[in-house]
C-alpha positions as YAML, in Angstrom:
chain: A
units: angstrom
residues:
- id: 1
  name: MET
  ca: [-10.38, 15.25, -13.95]
- id: 2
  name: ALA
  ca: [-7.65, 15.86, -11.55]
- id: 3
  name: LYS
  ca: [-4.47, 17.60, -12.66]
- id: 4
  name: ILE
  ca: [-1.69, 15.26, -12.10]
- id: 5
  name: PRO
  ca: [2.04, 15.53, -13.34]
- id: 6
  name: SER
  ca: [2.94, 14.07, -17.01]
- id: 7
  name: GLU
  ca: [5.24, 11.59, -15.28]
- id: 8
  name: PHE
  ca: [2.27, 10.11, -13.13]
- id: 9
  name: ILE
  ca: [-1.00, 7.87, -14.18]
- id: 10
  name: SER
  ca: [-4.01, 6.76, -12.76]
- id: 11
  name: LEU
  ca: [-4.16, 3.34, -11.70]
- id: 12
  name: SER
  ca: [-7.90, 3.09, -13.21]
- id: 13
  name: GLU
  ca: [-6.29, 3.63, -16.61]
- id: 14
  name: THR
  ca: [-3.52, 1.25, -16.66]
- id: 15
  name: CYS
  ca: [-5.53, -1.58, -14.73]
- id: 16
  name: PRO
  ca: [-9.07, -1.62, -15.74]
- id: 17
  name: ASN
  ca: [-11.57, -2.80, -13.39]
- id: 18
  name: ILE
  ca: [-9.09, -2.65, -10.55]
- id: 19
  name: ILE
  ca: [-10.47, -2.10, -7.09]
- id: 20
  name: ILE
  ca: [-8.96, 0.90, -5.03]
- id: 21
  name: GLN
  ca: [-9.98, 1.02, -1.40]
- id: 22
  name: SER
  ca: [-8.34, 4.40, -0.33]
- id: 23
  name: ASP
  ca: [-8.52, 4.18, 3.42]
- id: 24
  name: TYR
  ca: [-6.26, 7.51, 3.87]
- id: 25
  name: SER
  ca: [-8.84, 9.41, 2.21]
- id: 26
  name: THR
  ca: [-11.66, 8.39, 5.13]
- id: 27
  name: VAL
  ca: [-11.22, 8.17, 8.62]
- id: 28
  name: LYS
  ca: [-10.61, 4.29, 8.52]
- id: 29
  name: ASN
  ca: [-6.99, 4.14, 8.84]
- id: 30
  name: PHE
  ca: [-4.21, 4.05, 11.59]
- id: 31
  name: THR
  ca: [-4.47, 7.74, 12.17]
- id: 32
  name: GLY
  ca: [-7.88, 8.14, 12.73]
- id: 33
  name: GLU
  ca: [-8.03, 11.00, 10.40]
- id: 34
  name: ILE
  ca: [-8.29, 12.01, 6.71]
- id: 35
  name: VAL
  ca: [-4.64, 12.03, 5.74]
- id: 36
  name: ARG
  ca: [-3.56, 15.53, 4.31]
- id: 37
  name: GLY
  ca: [-3.38, 15.15, 0.65]
- id: 38
  name: TYR
  ca: [-5.84, 12.33, -0.02]
- id: 39
  name: LYS
  ca: [-9.00, 14.19, -1.33]
- id: 40
  name: LYS
  ca: [-10.80, 11.17, -2.66]
- id: 41
  name: THR
  ca: [-10.67, 7.64, -3.57]
- id: 42
  name: ALA
  ca: [-7.97, 7.30, -6.45]
- id: 43
  name: ALA
  ca: [-4.40, 5.83, -6.88]
- id: 44
  name: TYR
  ca: [-1.79, 6.99, -9.24]
- id: 45
  name: MET
  ca: [1.70, 5.69, -9.84]
- id: 46
  name: ALA
  ca: [4.63, 6.83, -11.94]
- id: 47
  name: LYS
  ca: [4.05, 5.37, -15.69]
- id: 48
  name: ALA
  ca: [6.45, 2.68, -15.90]
- id: 49
  name: PRO
  ca: [5.30, 0.68, -12.15]
- id: 50
  name: ALA
  ca: [1.66, 1.61, -13.53]
- id: 51
  name: LYS
  ca: [2.02, -0.21, -16.61]
- id: 52
  name: ALA
  ca: [3.86, -3.09, -15.16]
- id: 53
  name: LEU
  ca: [1.14, -3.25, -12.36]
- id: 54
  name: GLY
  ca: [-1.26, -3.58, -15.38]
- id: 55
  name: GLU
  ca: [0.48, -6.64, -16.52]
- id: 56
  name: VAL
  ca: [0.17, -8.11, -12.90]
- id: 57
  name: GLN
  ca: [-3.33, -7.60, -13.29]
- id: 58
  name: LYS
  ca: [-3.62, -9.37, -16.15]
- id: 59
  name: VAL
  ca: [-1.83, -12.45, -15.13]
- id: 60
  name: ALA
  ca: [-3.88, -12.20, -11.83]
- id: 61
  name: LEU
  ca: [-7.17, -12.08, -13.76]
- id: 62
  name: SER
  ca: [-6.04, -15.39, -15.64]
- id: 63
  name: ARG
  ca: [-5.58, -17.01, -12.76]
- id: 64
  name: GLY
  ca: [-9.14, -16.18, -10.90]
- id: 65
  name: TYR
  ca: [-8.15, -13.07, -9.05]
- id: 66
  name: ASN
  ca: [-8.28, -9.36, -9.12]
- id: 67
  name: LEU
  ca: [-5.80, -6.64, -7.41]
- id: 68
  name: LYS
  ca: [-7.28, -4.50, -4.57]
- id: 69
  name: ILE
  ca: [-4.81, -1.40, -4.06]
- id: 70
  name: PHE
  ca: [-4.74, 0.26, -0.73]
- id: 71
  name: ASP
  ca: [-2.28, 2.88, -1.56]
- id: 72
  name: GLY
  ca: [-0.28, 3.71, -4.43]
- id: 73
  name: TYR
  ca: [1.23, 7.40, -4.99]
- id: 74
  name: ARG
  ca: [1.50, 9.39, -1.50]
- id: 75
  name: PRO
  ca: [2.28, 12.84, -1.27]
- id: 76
  name: VAL
  ca: [5.06, 14.07, 1.10]
- id: 77
  name: LYS
  ca: [2.52, 16.39, 2.95]
- id: 78
  name: ALA
  ca: [1.23, 12.55, 3.97]
- id: 79
  name: VAL
  ca: [4.06, 11.55, 5.12]
- id: 80
  name: GLU
  ca: [4.98, 14.77, 7.03]
- id: 81
  name: PHE
  ca: [1.36, 14.38, 8.27]
- id: 82
  name: PHE
  ca: [2.11, 10.82, 9.71]
- id: 83
  name: GLN
  ca: [5.46, 12.07, 11.48]
- id: 84
  name: GLU
  ca: [3.27, 14.85, 13.07]
- id: 85
  name: TRP
  ca: [0.39, 12.56, 14.23]
- id: 86
  name: ALA
  ca: [3.61, 10.22, 15.79]
- id: 87
  name: LYS
  ca: [4.25, 13.07, 17.95]
- id: 88
  name: ARG
  ca: [1.20, 13.57, 19.42]
- id: 89
  name: PRO
  ca: [-0.40, 11.56, 22.43]
- id: 90
  name: GLU
  ca: [-2.06, 8.49, 22.07]
- id: 91
  name: THR
  ca: [-5.88, 9.52, 21.95]
- id: 92
  name: ASN
  ca: [-7.77, 6.41, 20.74]
- id: 93
  name: PRO
  ca: [-6.66, 2.82, 22.52]
- id: 94
  name: GLU
  ca: [-9.42, 1.13, 19.90]
- id: 95
  name: ILE
  ca: [-7.40, 2.16, 16.90]
- id: 96
  name: LYS
  ca: [-3.84, 1.36, 18.52]
- id: 97
  name: ALA
  ca: [-5.27, -2.20, 19.15]
- id: 98
  name: HIS
  ca: [-6.47, -2.49, 15.66]
- id: 99
  name: TYR
  ca: [-3.24, -1.33, 13.77]
- id: 100
  name: TYR
  ca: [-0.32, -1.08, 16.31]
- id: 101
  name: PRO
  ca: [-1.25, -3.29, 19.53]
- id: 102
  name: THR
  ca: [2.55, -3.78, 20.52]
- id: 103
  name: PHE
  ca: [4.32, -0.34, 19.46]
- id: 104
  name: SER
  ca: [3.99, 3.32, 20.23]
- id: 105
  name: ARG
  ca: [3.48, 5.56, 17.57]
- id: 106
  name: LEU
  ca: [6.86, 6.90, 17.22]
- id: 107
  name: ASP
  ca: [7.97, 3.17, 17.60]
- id: 108
  name: LEU
  ca: [6.25, 2.71, 13.99]
- id: 109
  name: PHE
  ca: [9.10, 4.74, 12.15]
- id: 110
  name: GLU
  ca: [11.90, 3.39, 14.53]
- id: 111
  name: GLN
  ca: [10.70, -0.15, 13.53]
- id: 112
  name: GLY
  ca: [10.62, 0.64, 9.86]
- id: 113
  name: PHE
  ca: [6.82, 0.50, 9.46]
- id: 114
  name: ILE
  ca: [6.51, 3.83, 8.14]
- id: 115
  name: ALA
  ca: [9.31, 5.74, 6.31]
- id: 116
  name: LYS
  ca: [10.07, 9.11, 6.80]
- id: 117
  name: GLN
  ca: [11.28, 9.21, 2.98]
- id: 118
  name: SER
  ca: [8.77, 6.89, 1.17]
- id: 119
  name: SER
  ca: [9.08, 5.12, -2.33]
- id: 120
  name: HIS
  ca: [5.21, 5.78, -2.37]
- id: 121
  name: SER
  ca: [5.85, 9.66, -2.61]
- id: 122
  name: ARG
  ca: [8.28, 8.77, -5.79]
- id: 123
  name: GLY
  ca: [5.41, 6.78, -7.45]
- id: 124
  name: ALA
  ca: [7.27, 3.62, -7.19]
- id: 125
  name: ALA
  ca: [5.31, 1.95, -4.51]
- id: 126
  name: VAL
  ca: [2.00, 0.27, -4.19]
- id: 127
  name: ASP
  ca: [-0.05, -1.43, -1.18]
- id: 128
  name: LEU
  ca: [-2.25, -4.13, -2.33]
- id: 129
  name: THR
  ca: [-3.57, -7.77, -2.06]
- id: 130
  name: LEU
  ca: [-5.35, -10.23, -3.98]
- id: 131
  name: VAL
  ca: [-9.35, -10.48, -4.43]
- id: 132
  name: ASP
  ca: [-10.83, -13.94, -5.31]
- id: 133
  name: LEU
  ca: [-12.66, -13.32, -8.56]
- id: 134
  name: LYS
  ca: [-15.42, -16.37, -7.56]
- id: 135
  name: THR
  ca: [-16.36, -15.01, -4.02]
- id: 136
  name: GLY
  ca: [-15.26, -11.36, -4.51]
- id: 137
  name: LYS
  ca: [-13.46, -11.49, -0.95]
- id: 138
  name: GLU
  ca: [-9.82, -10.66, -0.28]
- id: 139
  name: LEU
  ca: [-7.30, -13.54, 0.29]
- id: 140
  name: ASP
  ca: [-6.71, -14.39, 3.89]
- id: 141
  name: MET
  ca: [-2.90, -12.87, 4.29]
- id: 142
  name: GLY
  ca: [-2.93, -13.51, 8.11]
- id: 143
  name: SER
  ca: [-3.15, -9.66, 8.87]
- id: 144
  name: HIS
  ca: [-5.13, -6.57, 7.40]
- id: 145
  name: PHE
  ca: [-3.69, -3.52, 5.75]
- id: 146
  name: ASP
  ca: [-1.49, -1.57, 7.93]
- id: 147
  name: PHE
  ca: [-1.41, -3.68, 11.02]
- id: 148
  name: PHE
  ca: [2.14, -2.94, 12.20]
- id: 149
  name: ASP
  ca: [3.16, -5.97, 13.83]
- id: 150
  name: GLU
  ca: [5.43, -9.24, 13.41]
- id: 151
  name: ARG
  ca: [2.69, -11.15, 12.07]
- id: 152
  name: SER
  ca: [2.95, -8.84, 8.97]
- id: 153
  name: ASN
  ca: [6.41, -9.53, 8.27]
- id: 154
  name: THR
  ca: [6.03, -11.52, 4.72]
- id: 155
  name: ASP
  ca: [7.91, -14.58, 6.25]
- id: 156
  name: SER
  ca: [6.28, -14.20, 9.57]
- id: 157
  name: LYS
  ca: [6.24, -17.45, 11.47]
- id: 158
  name: SER
  ca: [2.86, -16.55, 13.07]
- id: 159
  name: ILE
  ca: [0.59, -17.11, 10.18]
- id: 160
  name: THR
  ca: [-0.88, -20.36, 8.83]
- id: 161
  name: GLU
  ca: [0.29, -22.65, 5.59]
- id: 162
  name: GLU
  ca: [-2.86, -21.06, 3.77]
- id: 163
  name: GLN
  ca: [-1.88, -17.53, 4.94]
- id: 164
  name: LYS
  ca: [1.82, -17.99, 3.73]
- id: 165
  name: LYS
  ca: [0.71, -19.77, 0.40]
- id: 166
  name: ASN
  ca: [-1.54, -16.53, -0.38]
- id: 167
  name: ARG
  ca: [1.10, -14.16, 0.70]
- id: 168
  name: MET
  ca: [3.47, -16.26, -2.03]
- id: 169
  name: LEU
  ca: [0.95, -16.00, -4.62]
- id: 170
  name: LEU
  ca: [1.09, -12.13, -4.49]
- id: 171
  name: LYS
  ca: [4.75, -12.02, -4.46]
- id: 172
  name: GLU
  ca: [5.43, -14.32, -7.26]
- id: 173
  name: LEU
  ca: [2.99, -12.06, -9.23]
- id: 174
  name: MET
  ca: [4.71, -9.09, -8.10]
- id: 175
  name: GLU
  ca: [8.08, -9.94, -8.70]
- id: 176
  name: GLY
  ca: [7.17, -11.52, -12.25]
- id: 177
  name: LYS
  ca: [7.04, -8.00, -13.47]
- id: 178
  name: GLY
  ca: [9.65, -6.02, -11.80]
- id: 179
  name: PHE
  ca: [8.24, -5.20, -7.86]
- id: 180
  name: LYS
  ca: [10.04, -6.17, -4.77]
- id: 181
  name: ASN
  ca: [8.64, -6.92, -1.81]
- id: 182
  name: PHE
  ca: [9.46, -5.01, 1.64]
- id: 183
  name: SER
  ca: [10.04, -7.90, 3.91]
- id: 184
  name: GLN
  ca: [8.11, -6.23, 7.10]
- id: 185
  name: GLU
  ca: [5.20, -5.61, 5.27]
- id: 186
  name: TRP
  ca: [3.48, -8.37, 2.88]
- id: 187
  name: TRP
  ca: [1.41, -5.71, 1.07]
- id: 188
  name: HIS
  ca: [4.20, -3.36, 0.13]
- id: 189
  name: TYR
  ca: [5.93, -3.43, -3.42]
- id: 190
  name: SER
  ca: [8.24, -0.98, -4.88]
- id: 191
  name: PHE
  ca: [8.97, -1.32, -8.76]
- id: 192
  name: LYS
  ca: [12.67, -1.52, -9.56]
- id: 193
  name: PRO
  ca: [14.67, 0.30, -10.93]
- id: 194
  name: GLU
  ca: [12.74, 3.07, -9.68]
- id: 195
  name: PRO
  ca: [12.03, 5.97, -12.49]
- id: 196
  name: HIS
  ca: [12.22, 8.93, -10.28]
- id: 197
  name: PRO
  ca: [14.58, 7.36, -7.55]
- id: 198
  name: ASP
  ca: [15.65, 11.37, -6.50]
- id: 199
  name: GLN
  ca: [12.54, 13.24, -6.73]
- id: 200
  name: ALA
  ca: [9.76, 13.18, -4.39]
- id: 201
  name: PHE
  ca: [6.40, 14.65, -5.54]
- id: 202
  name: ASN
  ca: [3.68, 16.20, -3.21]
- id: 203
  name: PHE
  ca: [0.45, 16.74, -5.69]
- id: 204
  name: ASP
  ca: [-3.11, 15.94, -4.02]
- id: 205
  name: VAL
  ca: [-4.77, 12.21, -4.56]
- id: 206
  name: GLU
  ca: [-7.92, 13.73, -6.30]
...
């Protein structure tokens, strides 16, 4: 069992049967590398938001959906890794085309898609989507996780009505339990008020 600060808890404990897809613990992410600080597929949050997310899951399950988590707590060392990556030359056009086709690496920070100081590191933020219990498939949100483009803006005009409806369903579920959406990314939610607004953490996800 991983040693984590007493202020944190695994989402597997507060959200039974939740789906965790930790792309940052693999090379299948926008950097093309295993992200520093991610040792395995796991997700943690500070206790208050983790428990609130458990309440979101209960409501979602009652309506025929499960939650899929892409990222919860994010170590400071991972945020630093992203900043180092952004300063390196572009080396993989396929990855760029898949994740950030219209921006440079540094643009991702300047445009606000990646934060230099992240609420993820304070244990208050989560990146997630909804999965249909009947089909086992993610709802069509109009873009994939970490697709850095206008189409990922929650209120994007470049998506279909069905995709907008799915985004609004996720937003309704999350905001009903104290989370606030980051308007540039349909998948990103932060719990308010943050339990540790002035403290960033740096333990590994393991």
